[in-house]
Amino acid sequence: MKVKKIAEVRSKYKEPVGPDEMKKNRSIIEVEEEYLDGLDKIEDYEYLQILFYFHKSEGYDLISKRRKGSERGLFTSRSPRRPTPIGITTVELLKREGNKLHVYGLDAIDGTPVIDIKPYASFMDQPTLSLQKKTPRYRINKLIRYQNLHDLLLKTGELHGHYCPFLALGVLAAADALKRLAAENDGMEDLLAVVESNSCFSDGIQYVAGTTFGNNSLIYRDFGKTAVTFVKRENSSEALRYYLKDPDFIEREYPEAAELFKKVIAERRGSKKEQQKMKELWQEIAFEIIEADPDKYFKIEENAEIELPDYAPIFADAECSKCGERLMAAKAVQKDDKVLCRDCAESSYYQLDGSGIVEK
């Protein structure tokens, strides 16, 4: 069997450290000149799979203790000490400069020989796609089961649009609660989350717990508190309530970020540079928060008392006699013997916005 070196890794890490640490940094893969043509159009791909040789690995044990957990067989681990010491990692391609590929997420040290580069293709490389068709939250449930809050926060950021401390707190609370309750949400109103404010915190709850307004399992109580109660209908006496113990911890522990928040968000007078700096600090703090135990931030009340709403009713339809649009009959207005929507009737209604629930 012949294995050829096609490239070499350039990294700030000269000796092995934890792969989680290395994956947080950028690396460069220098491809040898004779293979340069093989990089043609590689910029079309956002992610690459890198196969590399553990050149400092010596020997192996078929049974060994894992970094986290009990002893297991070698082929159930990611250990570099293997009979054929080859590693594989999916990385993000940041840019190409000639024979240099700038990547993020590579857990290989400086000087590591690279033996192959392949484009990452989700339809070929994700074995969970068929499972996800059957169970839409398959991947999220798996992240919760293994308490991989780093990846949960990454995914939640896709919904929320940015990373911030209160988004991370929502992720932290929801992941902990679902693990304690042994709950997996199928969107059928059997798991409920009762939030007490409409802030970034609530988006962390929605994504991780799968409780949303659309599936009628996110209940909003306009109390203005950073708090949430999780409950399964089948075990309503085992509800868990999470309340942020110290709402001022950011001002005390991260004064620079707090000052920028005040200027950029509260007062809306920050420059673009200050806005970018705030986002960077917010992101840094968010990923620190999810490394902590939930008890650090939350007062967690077990067997919390909670009044559960009924399952969402199915309303009959009605048609507005003025605009012709259909609506829930329960929301229609009778005016001069006509059925009208609230807009056409110029009737008052309730709106949930940044101020909470307001009457319009």
mmCIF file of C-alpha atoms in Angstrom:
data_model
loop_
_atom_site.group_PDB
_atom_site.id
_atom_site.type_symbol
_atom_site.label_atom_id
_atom_site.label_comp_id
_atom_site.label_asym_id
_atom_site.label_seq_id
_atom_site.Cartn_x
_atom_site.Cartn_y
_atom_site.Cartn_z
ATOM 1 C CA MET A 1 0.000 0.000 0.000
ATOM 2 C CA LYS A 2 1.435 3.352 -1.063
ATOM 3 C CA VAL A 3 0.464 6.622 0.617
ATOM 4 C CA LYS A 4 1.730 9.901 -0.824
ATOM 5 C CA LYS A 5 2.111 13.203 0.926
ATOM 6 C CA ILE A 6 0.416 15.921 -1.125
ATOM 7 C CA ALA A 7 0.582 18.831 1.321
ATOM 8 C CA GLU A 8 1.745 19.942 4.749
ATOM 9 C CA VAL A 9 -0.019 21.748 7.589
ATOM 10 C CA ARG A 10 1.125 25.124 8.890
ATOM 11 C CA SER A 11 -0.209 25.758 12.387
ATOM 12 C CA LYS A 12 0.731 27.693 15.509
ATOM 13 C CA TYR A 13 0.594 24.397 17.391
ATOM 14 C CA LYS A 14 3.968 22.655 17.303
ATOM 15 C CA GLU A 15 2.936 19.850 19.642
ATOM 16 C CA PRO A 16 -0.424 18.096 20.088
ATOM 17 C CA VAL A 17 -3.003 19.729 22.358
ATOM 18 C CA GLY A 18 -6.702 19.015 22.756
ATOM 19 C CA PRO A 19 -8.462 18.818 19.368
ATOM 20 C CA ASP A 20 -11.227 21.108 20.631
ATOM 21 C CA GLU A 21 -8.629 23.822 21.204
ATOM 22 C CA MET A 22 -6.967 23.380 17.808
ATOM 23 C CA LYS A 23 -10.300 23.476 15.983
ATOM 24 C CA LYS A 24 -10.907 27.019 17.246
ATOM 25 C CA ASN A 25 -7.998 28.370 15.189
ATOM 26 C CA ARG A 26 -7.000 28.877 11.586
ATOM 27 C CA SER A 27 -4.403 26.806 9.767
ATOM 28 C CA ILE A 28 -2.787 26.781 6.345
ATOM 29 C CA ILE A 29 -2.451 23.726 4.134
ATOM 30 C CA GLU A 30 0.481 24.109 1.735
ATOM 31 C CA VAL A 31 -0.015 21.899 -1.309
ATOM 32 C CA GLU A 32 3.094 20.661 -3.117
ATOM 33 C CA GLU A 33 3.700 22.152 -6.555
ATOM 34 C CA GLU A 34 3.236 18.893 -8.459
ATOM 35 C CA TYR A 35 -0.368 18.683 -7.192
ATOM 36 C CA LEU A 36 -1.256 22.352 -7.697
ATOM 37 C CA ASP A 37 -3.536 21.737 -10.700
ATOM 38 C CA GLY A 38 -5.653 19.512 -8.470
ATOM 39 C CA LEU A 39 -6.850 22.639 -6.638
ATOM 40 C CA ASP A 40 -8.633 23.992 -9.724
ATOM 41 C CA LYS A 41 -12.066 25.405 -8.713
ATOM 42 C CA ILE A 42 -11.636 24.310 -5.087
ATOM 43 C CA GLU A 43 -12.922 27.773 -4.116
ATOM 44 C CA ASP A 44 -16.381 26.579 -5.202
ATOM 45 C CA TYR A 45 -16.577 24.534 -2.004
ATOM 46 C CA GLU A 46 -17.224 25.953 1.437
ATOM 47 C CA TYR A 47 -16.039 22.875 3.326
ATOM 48 C CA LEU A 48 -13.305 20.327 2.692
ATOM 49 C CA GLN A 49 -12.390 16.977 4.178
ATOM 50 C CA ILE A 50 -8.714 16.726 5.054
ATOM 51 C CA LEU A 51 -7.014 13.343 5.450
ATOM 52 C CA PHE A 52 -3.690 13.536 7.245
ATOM 53 C CA TYR A 53 -1.016 11.334 8.790
ATOM 54 C CA PHE A 54 -0.386 11.359 12.559
ATOM 55 C CA HIS A 55 3.377 11.527 12.083
ATOM 56 C CA LYS A 56 4.134 11.733 15.814
ATOM 57 C CA SER A 57 1.863 8.882 16.822
ATOM 58 C CA GLU A 58 3.565 5.833 18.327
ATOM 59 C CA GLY A 59 1.903 2.512 19.057
ATOM 60 C CA TYR A 60 -1.717 1.923 19.993
ATOM 61 C CA ASP A 61 -3.974 0.237 22.542
ATOM 62 C CA LEU A 62 -7.059 -1.656 21.438
ATOM 63 C CA ILE A 63 -8.744 -0.781 24.744
ATOM 64 C CA SER A 64 -8.080 2.571 26.393
ATOM 65 C CA LYS A 65 -9.723 5.299 28.447
ATOM 66 C CA ARG A 66 -11.253 8.075 26.392
ATOM 67 C CA ARG A 67 -10.772 11.773 27.123
ATOM 68 C CA LYS A 68 -14.346 11.861 28.338
ATOM 69 C CA GLY A 69 -15.968 8.733 29.652
ATOM 70 C CA SER A 70 -15.030 5.145 30.341
ATOM 71 C CA GLU A 71 -12.715 2.696 28.598
ATOM 72 C CA ARG A 72 -13.654 1.749 25.062
ATOM 73 C CA GLY A 73 -12.312 0.034 22.005
ATOM 74 C CA LEU A 74 -9.903 1.930 19.778
ATOM 75 C CA PHE A 75 -12.275 2.000 16.815
ATOM 76 C CA THR A 76 -14.915 3.812 18.867
ATOM 77 C CA SER A 77 -12.492 6.675 19.549
ATOM 78 C CA ARG A 78 -10.799 9.537 17.697
ATOM 79 C CA SER A 79 -7.411 8.740 19.216
ATOM 80 C CA PRO A 80 -4.368 9.485 17.007
ATOM 81 C CA ARG A 81 -2.699 6.296 18.273
ATOM 82 C CA ARG A 82 -3.936 3.773 15.698
ATOM 83 C CA PRO A 83 -2.625 0.796 13.678
ATOM 84 C CA THR A 84 -2.782 3.034 10.606
ATOM 85 C CA PRO A 85 -2.470 6.538 12.077
ATOM 86 C CA ILE A 86 -4.649 8.495 9.661
ATOM 87 C CA GLY A 87 -6.914 11.356 10.725
ATOM 88 C CA ILE A 88 -9.812 13.013 8.932
ATOM 89 C CA THR A 89 -11.393 16.370 9.699
ATOM 90 C CA THR A 90 -13.973 18.532 7.953
ATOM 91 C CA VAL A 91 -12.762 22.137 7.743
ATOM 92 C CA GLU A 92 -14.100 25.432 6.471
ATOM 93 C CA LEU A 93 -12.217 26.807 3.475
ATOM 94 C CA LEU A 94 -11.644 30.499 4.159
ATOM 95 C CA LYS A 95 -9.633 31.353 1.044
ATOM 96 C CA ARG A 96 -7.043 30.058 -1.397
ATOM 97 C CA GLU A 97 -3.756 31.810 -2.126
ATOM 98 C CA GLY A 98 -1.891 29.893 -4.807
ATOM 99 C CA ASN A 99 -0.854 26.600 -3.243
ATOM 100 C CA LYS A 100 -2.047 27.686 0.213
ATOM 101 C CA LEU A 101 -5.476 26.806 1.566
ATOM 102 C CA HIS A 102 -6.492 28.891 4.571
ATOM 103 C CA VAL A 103 -8.842 26.759 6.667
ATOM 104 C CA TYR A 104 -10.685 26.843 9.978
ATOM 105 C CA GLY A 105 -11.315 23.829 12.207
ATOM 106 C CA LEU A 106 -8.281 21.634 11.486
ATOM 107 C CA ASP A 107 -7.015 19.629 14.471
ATOM 108 C CA ALA A 108 -3.549 18.872 13.083
ATOM 109 C CA ILE A 109 -0.235 20.259 14.325
ATOM 110 C CA ASP A 110 2.414 22.124 12.364
ATOM 111 C CA GLY A 111 4.251 19.914 9.889
ATOM 112 C CA THR A 112 1.520 17.274 9.664
ATOM 113 C CA PRO A 113 1.606 15.486 6.273
ATOM 114 C CA VAL A 114 -1.675 15.765 4.351
ATOM 115 C CA ILE A 115 -2.449 12.726 2.202
ATOM 116 C CA ASP A 116 -5.720 13.777 0.558
ATOM 117 C CA ILE A 117 -8.183 16.652 0.168
ATOM 118 C CA LYS A 118 -11.821 16.110 -0.777
ATOM 119 C CA PRO A 119 -14.827 18.431 -1.047
ATOM 120 C CA TYR A 120 -17.432 17.931 1.650
ATOM 121 C CA ALA A 121 -20.794 16.947 0.140
ATOM 122 C CA SER A 122 -23.700 16.754 2.575
ATOM 123 C CA PHE A 123 -25.725 14.347 0.435
ATOM 124 C CA MET A 124 -22.836 11.861 0.564
ATOM 125 C CA ASP A 125 -21.159 12.615 3.879
ATOM 126 C CA GLN A 126 -24.100 13.044 6.267
ATOM 127 C CA PRO A 127 -25.430 9.638 7.331
ATOM 128 C CA THR A 128 -28.211 11.303 9.316
ATOM 129 C CA LEU A 129 -30.193 12.693 6.372
ATOM 130 C CA SER A 130 -32.578 9.732 6.146
ATOM 131 C CA LEU A 131 -32.989 9.759 9.927
ATOM 132 C CA GLN A 132 -33.724 13.469 9.876
ATOM 133 C CA LYS A 133 -36.571 12.932 7.419
ATOM 134 C CA LYS A 134 -38.177 10.635 9.979
ATOM 135 C CA THR A 135 -37.201 12.720 13.015
ATOM 136 C CA PRO A 136 -36.634 16.382 12.066
ATOM 137 C CA ARG A 137 -34.852 17.153 15.345
ATOM 138 C CA TYR A 138 -32.560 14.117 15.172
ATOM 139 C CA ARG A 139 -29.343 16.153 15.143
ATOM 140 C CA ILE A 140 -30.504 18.605 17.790
ATOM 141 C CA ASN A 141 -31.603 15.752 20.060
ATOM 142 C CA LYS A 142 -28.190 14.169 19.642
ATOM 143 C CA LEU A 143 -26.406 17.406 20.552
ATOM 144 C CA ILE A 144 -28.595 17.711 23.654
ATOM 145 C CA ARG A 145 -27.994 14.084 24.615
ATOM 146 C CA TYR A 146 -24.228 14.606 24.538
ATOM 147 C CA GLN A 147 -24.518 18.166 25.912
ATOM 148 C CA ASN A 148 -22.616 19.601 22.956
ATOM 149 C CA LEU A 149 -23.579 23.175 23.759
ATOM 150 C CA HIS A 150 -20.908 24.628 21.487
ATOM 151 C CA ASP A 151 -22.605 23.244 18.373
ATOM 152 C CA LEU A 152 -26.072 23.995 19.744
ATOM 153 C CA LEU A 153 -25.097 27.643 20.116
ATOM 154 C CA LEU A 154 -23.667 27.681 16.595
ATOM 155 C CA LYS A 155 -26.953 26.359 15.200
ATOM 156 C CA THR A 156 -29.047 28.691 17.354
ATOM 157 C CA GLY A 157 -27.077 31.612 15.959
ATOM 158 C CA GLU A 158 -28.427 30.731 12.509
ATOM 159 C CA LEU A 159 -31.926 31.453 13.787
ATOM 160 C CA HIS A 160 -31.066 34.467 15.922
ATOM 161 C CA GLY A 161 -28.650 36.215 13.565
ATOM 162 C CA HIS A 162 -25.888 36.910 16.089
ATOM 163 C CA TYR A 163 -24.299 35.491 19.235
ATOM 164 C CA CYS A 164 -24.889 37.180 22.555
ATOM 165 C CA PRO A 165 -24.880 36.340 26.276
ATOM 166 C CA PHE A 166 -28.637 35.965 26.647
ATOM 167 C CA LEU A 167 -28.909 33.712 23.604
ATOM 168 C CA ALA A 168 -26.267 31.493 25.225
ATOM 169 C CA LEU A 169 -28.184 31.519 28.512
ATOM 170 C CA GLY A 170 -31.274 30.293 26.669
ATOM 171 C CA VAL A 171 -29.260 27.481 25.079
ATOM 172 C CA LEU A 172 -27.747 26.586 28.454
ATOM 173 C CA ALA A 173 -31.119 26.430 30.222
ATOM 174 C CA ALA A 174 -32.930 24.528 27.469
ATOM 175 C CA ALA A 175 -30.205 21.915 26.976
ATOM 176 C CA ASP A 176 -30.009 21.281 30.717
ATOM 177 C CA ALA A 177 -33.785 21.062 31.148
ATOM 178 C CA LEU A 178 -34.349 18.669 28.248
ATOM 179 C CA LYS A 179 -31.612 16.402 29.539
ATOM 180 C CA ARG A 180 -33.068 16.403 33.061
ATOM 181 C CA LEU A 181 -36.581 15.782 31.771
ATOM 182 C CA ALA A 182 -35.372 13.164 29.265
ATOM 183 C CA ALA A 183 -37.508 15.041 26.746
ATOM 184 C CA GLU A 184 -37.426 14.983 22.957
ATOM 185 C CA ASN A 185 -39.820 17.412 21.323
ATOM 186 C CA ASP A 186 -41.864 16.256 18.324
ATOM 187 C CA GLY A 187 -43.783 19.532 18.039
ATOM 188 C CA MET A 188 -47.079 18.043 19.208
ATOM 189 C CA GLU A 189 -47.507 20.284 22.290
ATOM 190 C CA ASP A 190 -46.405 17.614 24.764
ATOM 191 C CA LEU A 191 -43.348 19.601 25.860
ATOM 192 C CA LEU A 192 -43.985 23.237 26.756
ATOM 193 C CA ALA A 193 -41.689 26.142 27.531
ATOM 194 C CA VAL A 194 -43.210 29.084 29.375
ATOM 195 C CA VAL A 195 -40.990 32.133 28.866
ATOM 196 C CA GLU A 196 -41.365 35.333 30.857
ATOM 197 C CA SER A 197 -39.728 37.829 28.490
ATOM 198 C CA ASN A 198 -39.346 38.330 24.739
ATOM 199 C CA SER A 199 -35.572 38.694 24.572
ATOM 200 C CA CYS A 200 -32.616 36.917 22.980
ATOM 201 C CA PHE A 201 -32.979 34.403 25.805
ATOM 202 C CA SER A 202 -36.265 33.191 24.310
ATOM 203 C CA ASP A 203 -34.655 32.408 20.942
ATOM 204 C CA GLY A 204 -32.176 30.125 22.690
ATOM 205 C CA ILE A 205 -35.148 28.357 24.270
ATOM 206 C CA GLN A 206 -37.078 28.087 21.002
ATOM 207 C CA TYR A 207 -34.291 26.562 18.961
ATOM 208 C CA VAL A 208 -32.909 24.077 21.467
ATOM 209 C CA ALA A 209 -36.212 22.972 22.999
ATOM 210 C CA GLY A 210 -38.134 23.123 19.713
ATOM 211 C CA THR A 211 -40.901 25.056 21.449
ATOM 212 C CA THR A 212 -42.260 27.731 19.126
ATOM 213 C CA PHE A 213 -45.315 29.910 18.631
ATOM 214 C CA GLY A 214 -46.056 27.967 15.469
ATOM 215 C CA ASN A 215 -46.333 24.586 17.186
ATOM 216 C CA ASN A 216 -48.165 26.128 20.162
ATOM 217 C CA SER A 217 -45.613 24.929 22.691
ATOM 218 C CA LEU A 218 -43.995 28.286 23.479
ATOM 219 C CA ILE A 219 -46.123 30.117 26.023
ATOM 220 C CA TYR A 220 -45.360 33.790 26.594
ATOM 221 C CA ARG A 221 -46.094 35.449 29.910
ATOM 222 C CA ASP A 222 -45.367 39.159 29.849
ATOM 223 C CA PHE A 223 -43.568 39.327 33.212
ATOM 224 C CA GLY A 224 -40.315 40.892 31.993
ATOM 225 C CA LYS A 225 -38.135 38.317 33.778
ATOM 226 C CA THR A 226 -35.281 36.272 32.343
ATOM 227 C CA ALA A 227 -36.968 33.042 33.315
ATOM 228 C CA VAL A 228 -38.470 29.956 31.723
ATOM 229 C CA THR A 229 -40.382 26.915 32.906
ATOM 230 C CA PHE A 230 -40.159 23.596 31.065
ATOM 231 C CA VAL A 231 -42.864 21.016 31.549
ATOM 232 C CA LYS A 232 -44.048 17.780 29.970
ATOM 233 C CA ARG A 233 -47.808 17.390 29.974
ATOM 234 C CA GLU A 234 -47.523 13.765 31.043
ATOM 235 C CA ASN A 235 -45.498 14.764 34.130
ATOM 236 C CA SER A 236 -46.705 18.277 34.905
ATOM 237 C CA SER A 237 -45.664 17.968 38.558
ATOM 238 C CA GLU A 238 -41.997 17.715 37.503
ATOM 239 C CA ALA A 239 -41.742 21.154 35.903
ATOM 240 C CA LEU A 240 -38.367 22.917 35.963
ATOM 241 C CA ARG A 241 -38.101 26.699 36.272
ATOM 242 C CA TYR A 242 -34.868 28.546 35.453
ATOM 243 C CA TYR A 243 -34.485 32.111 36.730
ATOM 244 C CA LEU A 244 -31.407 34.259 36.049
ATOM 245 C CA LYS A 245 -30.025 34.924 39.526
ATOM 246 C CA ASP A 246 -27.873 37.933 38.711
ATOM 247 C CA PRO A 247 -29.123 40.023 35.760
ATOM 248 C CA ASP A 248 -26.247 42.482 36.323
ATOM 249 C CA PHE A 249 -23.410 39.987 35.901
ATOM 250 C CA ILE A 250 -22.442 41.366 32.483
ATOM 251 C CA GLU A 251 -21.941 44.911 33.811
ATOM 252 C CA ARG A 252 -19.779 43.547 36.600
ATOM 253 C CA GLU A 253 -17.770 40.863 34.772
ATOM 254 C CA TYR A 254 -17.634 42.361 31.264
ATOM 255 C CA PRO A 255 -17.696 46.160 31.681
ATOM 256 C CA GLU A 256 -16.343 46.948 28.193
ATOM 257 C CA ALA A 257 -19.052 44.865 26.522
ATOM 258 C CA ALA A 258 -21.724 46.382 28.771
ATOM 259 C CA GLU A 259 -20.637 49.921 27.914
ATOM 260 C CA LEU A 260 -20.668 49.177 24.191
ATOM 261 C CA PHE A 261 -24.134 47.620 24.492
ATOM 262 C CA LYS A 262 -25.400 50.767 26.166
ATOM 263 C CA LYS A 263 -23.987 52.980 23.436
ATOM 264 C CA VAL A 264 -24.743 50.806 20.384
ATOM 265 C CA ILE A 265 -28.093 49.230 21.321
ATOM 266 C CA ALA A 266 -29.709 51.176 24.153
ATOM 267 C CA GLU A 267 -28.767 54.642 22.890
ATOM 268 C CA ARG A 268 -28.430 53.777 19.158
ATOM 269 C CA ARG A 269 -25.451 56.087 18.686
ATOM 270 C CA GLY A 270 -22.509 53.724 18.254
ATOM 271 C CA SER A 271 -20.303 53.732 15.159
ATOM 272 C CA LYS A 272 -20.020 50.739 12.825
ATOM 273 C CA LYS A 273 -16.620 49.998 14.334
ATOM 274 C CA GLU A 274 -18.100 50.009 17.833
ATOM 275 C CA GLN A 275 -20.988 47.841 16.674
ATOM 276 C CA GLN A 276 -18.549 45.293 15.254
ATOM 277 C CA LYS A 277 -16.476 45.351 18.441
ATOM 278 C CA MET A 278 -19.599 44.770 20.522
ATOM 279 C CA LYS A 279 -20.552 41.766 18.375
ATOM 280 C CA GLU A 280 -17.076 40.299 18.796
ATOM 281 C CA LEU A 281 -17.176 40.697 22.575
ATOM 282 C CA TRP A 282 -20.753 39.392 22.732
ATOM 283 C CA GLN A 283 -19.706 36.287 20.788
ATOM 284 C CA GLU A 284 -16.718 35.686 23.049
ATOM 285 C CA ILE A 285 -18.876 35.982 26.171
ATOM 286 C CA ALA A 286 -21.596 33.736 24.716
ATOM 287 C CA PHE A 287 -19.178 30.878 24.107
ATOM 288 C CA GLU A 288 -17.768 31.320 27.616
ATOM 289 C CA ILE A 289 -21.232 31.099 29.157
ATOM 290 C CA ILE A 290 -22.099 27.743 27.609
ATOM 291 C CA GLU A 291 -18.997 26.198 29.181
ATOM 292 C CA ALA A 292 -20.397 26.868 32.667
ATOM 293 C CA ASP A 293 -22.692 24.785 34.839
ATOM 294 C CA PRO A 294 -26.281 26.083 34.683
ATOM 295 C CA ASP A 295 -26.228 26.540 38.474
ATOM 296 C CA LYS A 296 -23.697 29.342 38.046
ATOM 297 C CA TYR A 297 -26.276 31.565 36.379
ATOM 298 C CA PHE A 298 -29.672 30.139 37.249
ATOM 299 C CA LYS A 299 -31.766 29.465 40.277
ATOM 300 C CA ILE A 300 -33.279 26.139 39.237
ATOM 301 C CA GLU A 301 -36.589 25.280 40.851
ATOM 302 C CA GLU A 302 -37.648 21.653 40.659
ATOM 303 C CA ASN A 303 -41.307 20.630 40.765
ATOM 304 C CA ALA A 304 -42.279 24.206 39.968
ATOM 305 C CA GLU A 305 -45.966 25.040 40.007
ATOM 306 C CA ILE A 306 -47.311 25.872 36.570
ATOM 307 C CA GLU A 307 -50.799 26.219 35.156
ATOM 308 C CA LEU A 308 -50.869 24.450 31.817
ATOM 309 C CA PRO A 309 -52.948 25.766 28.936
ATOM 310 C CA ASP A 310 -55.195 23.380 27.054
ATOM 311 C CA TYR A 311 -54.077 21.956 23.739
ATOM 312 C CA ALA A 312 -54.501 24.545 20.992
ATOM 313 C CA PRO A 313 -58.082 24.479 19.643
ATOM 314 C CA ILE A 314 -58.873 24.203 15.950
ATOM 315 C CA PHE A 315 -60.934 27.255 15.010
ATOM 316 C CA ALA A 316 -63.520 27.427 12.262
ATOM 317 C CA ASP A 317 -62.833 29.796 9.365
ATOM 318 C CA ALA A 318 -64.645 32.985 8.475
ATOM 319 C CA GLU A 319 -64.352 35.394 5.568
ATOM 320 C CA CYS A 320 -64.092 39.137 5.915
ATOM 321 C CA SER A 321 -66.989 40.684 3.979
ATOM 322 C CA LYS A 322 -64.867 43.717 3.085
ATOM 323 C CA CYS A 323 -61.405 42.475 2.027
ATOM 324 C CA GLY A 324 -62.420 38.877 1.283
ATOM 325 C CA GLU A 325 -59.523 37.394 3.242
ATOM 326 C CA ARG A 326 -60.131 34.329 5.394
ATOM 327 C CA LEU A 327 -59.383 34.298 9.095
ATOM 328 C CA MET A 328 -60.095 32.378 12.284
ATOM 329 C CA ALA A 329 -63.761 32.888 13.123
ATOM 330 C CA ALA A 330 -62.863 33.462 16.775
ATOM 331 C CA LYS A 331 -60.839 36.522 15.743
ATOM 332 C CA ALA A 332 -63.528 38.052 13.514
ATOM 333 C CA VAL A 333 -65.552 41.136 14.451
ATOM 334 C CA GLN A 334 -69.319 41.492 13.980
ATOM 335 C CA LYS A 335 -70.146 45.022 12.827
ATOM 336 C CA ASP A 336 -73.421 46.157 11.257
ATOM 337 C CA ASP A 337 -74.379 42.516 10.649
ATOM 338 C CA LYS A 338 -71.144 41.980 8.752
ATOM 339 C CA VAL A 339 -68.219 39.704 9.518
ATOM 340 C CA LEU A 340 -65.007 41.707 9.386
ATOM 341 C CA CYS A 341 -61.368 41.147 10.166
ATOM 342 C CA ARG A 342 -59.979 43.437 12.846
ATOM 343 C CA ASP A 343 -58.055 45.466 10.295
ATOM 344 C CA CYS A 344 -61.136 46.260 8.191
ATOM 345 C CA ALA A 345 -63.250 46.811 11.301
ATOM 346 C CA GLU A 346 -60.611 49.195 12.640
ATOM 347 C CA SER A 347 -60.924 47.279 15.878
ATOM 348 C CA SER A 348 -58.307 47.055 18.620
ATOM 349 C CA TYR A 349 -55.971 44.074 18.748
ATOM 350 C CA TYR A 350 -52.964 42.829 20.682
ATOM 351 C CA GLN A 351 -49.461 42.827 19.272
ATOM 352 C CA LEU A 352 -46.284 41.192 20.563
ATOM 353 C CA ASP A 353 -43.286 43.381 19.808
ATOM 354 C CA GLY A 354 -40.126 44.571 21.514
ATOM 355 C CA SER A 355 -42.163 46.201 24.266
ATOM 356 C CA GLY A 356 -44.028 43.001 25.121
ATOM 357 C CA ILE A 357 -47.751 42.508 24.566
ATOM 358 C CA VAL A 358 -49.328 45.843 23.666
ATOM 359 C CA GLU A 359 -52.853 46.811 22.681
ATOM 360 C CA LYS A 360 -53.130 48.626 19.368
#
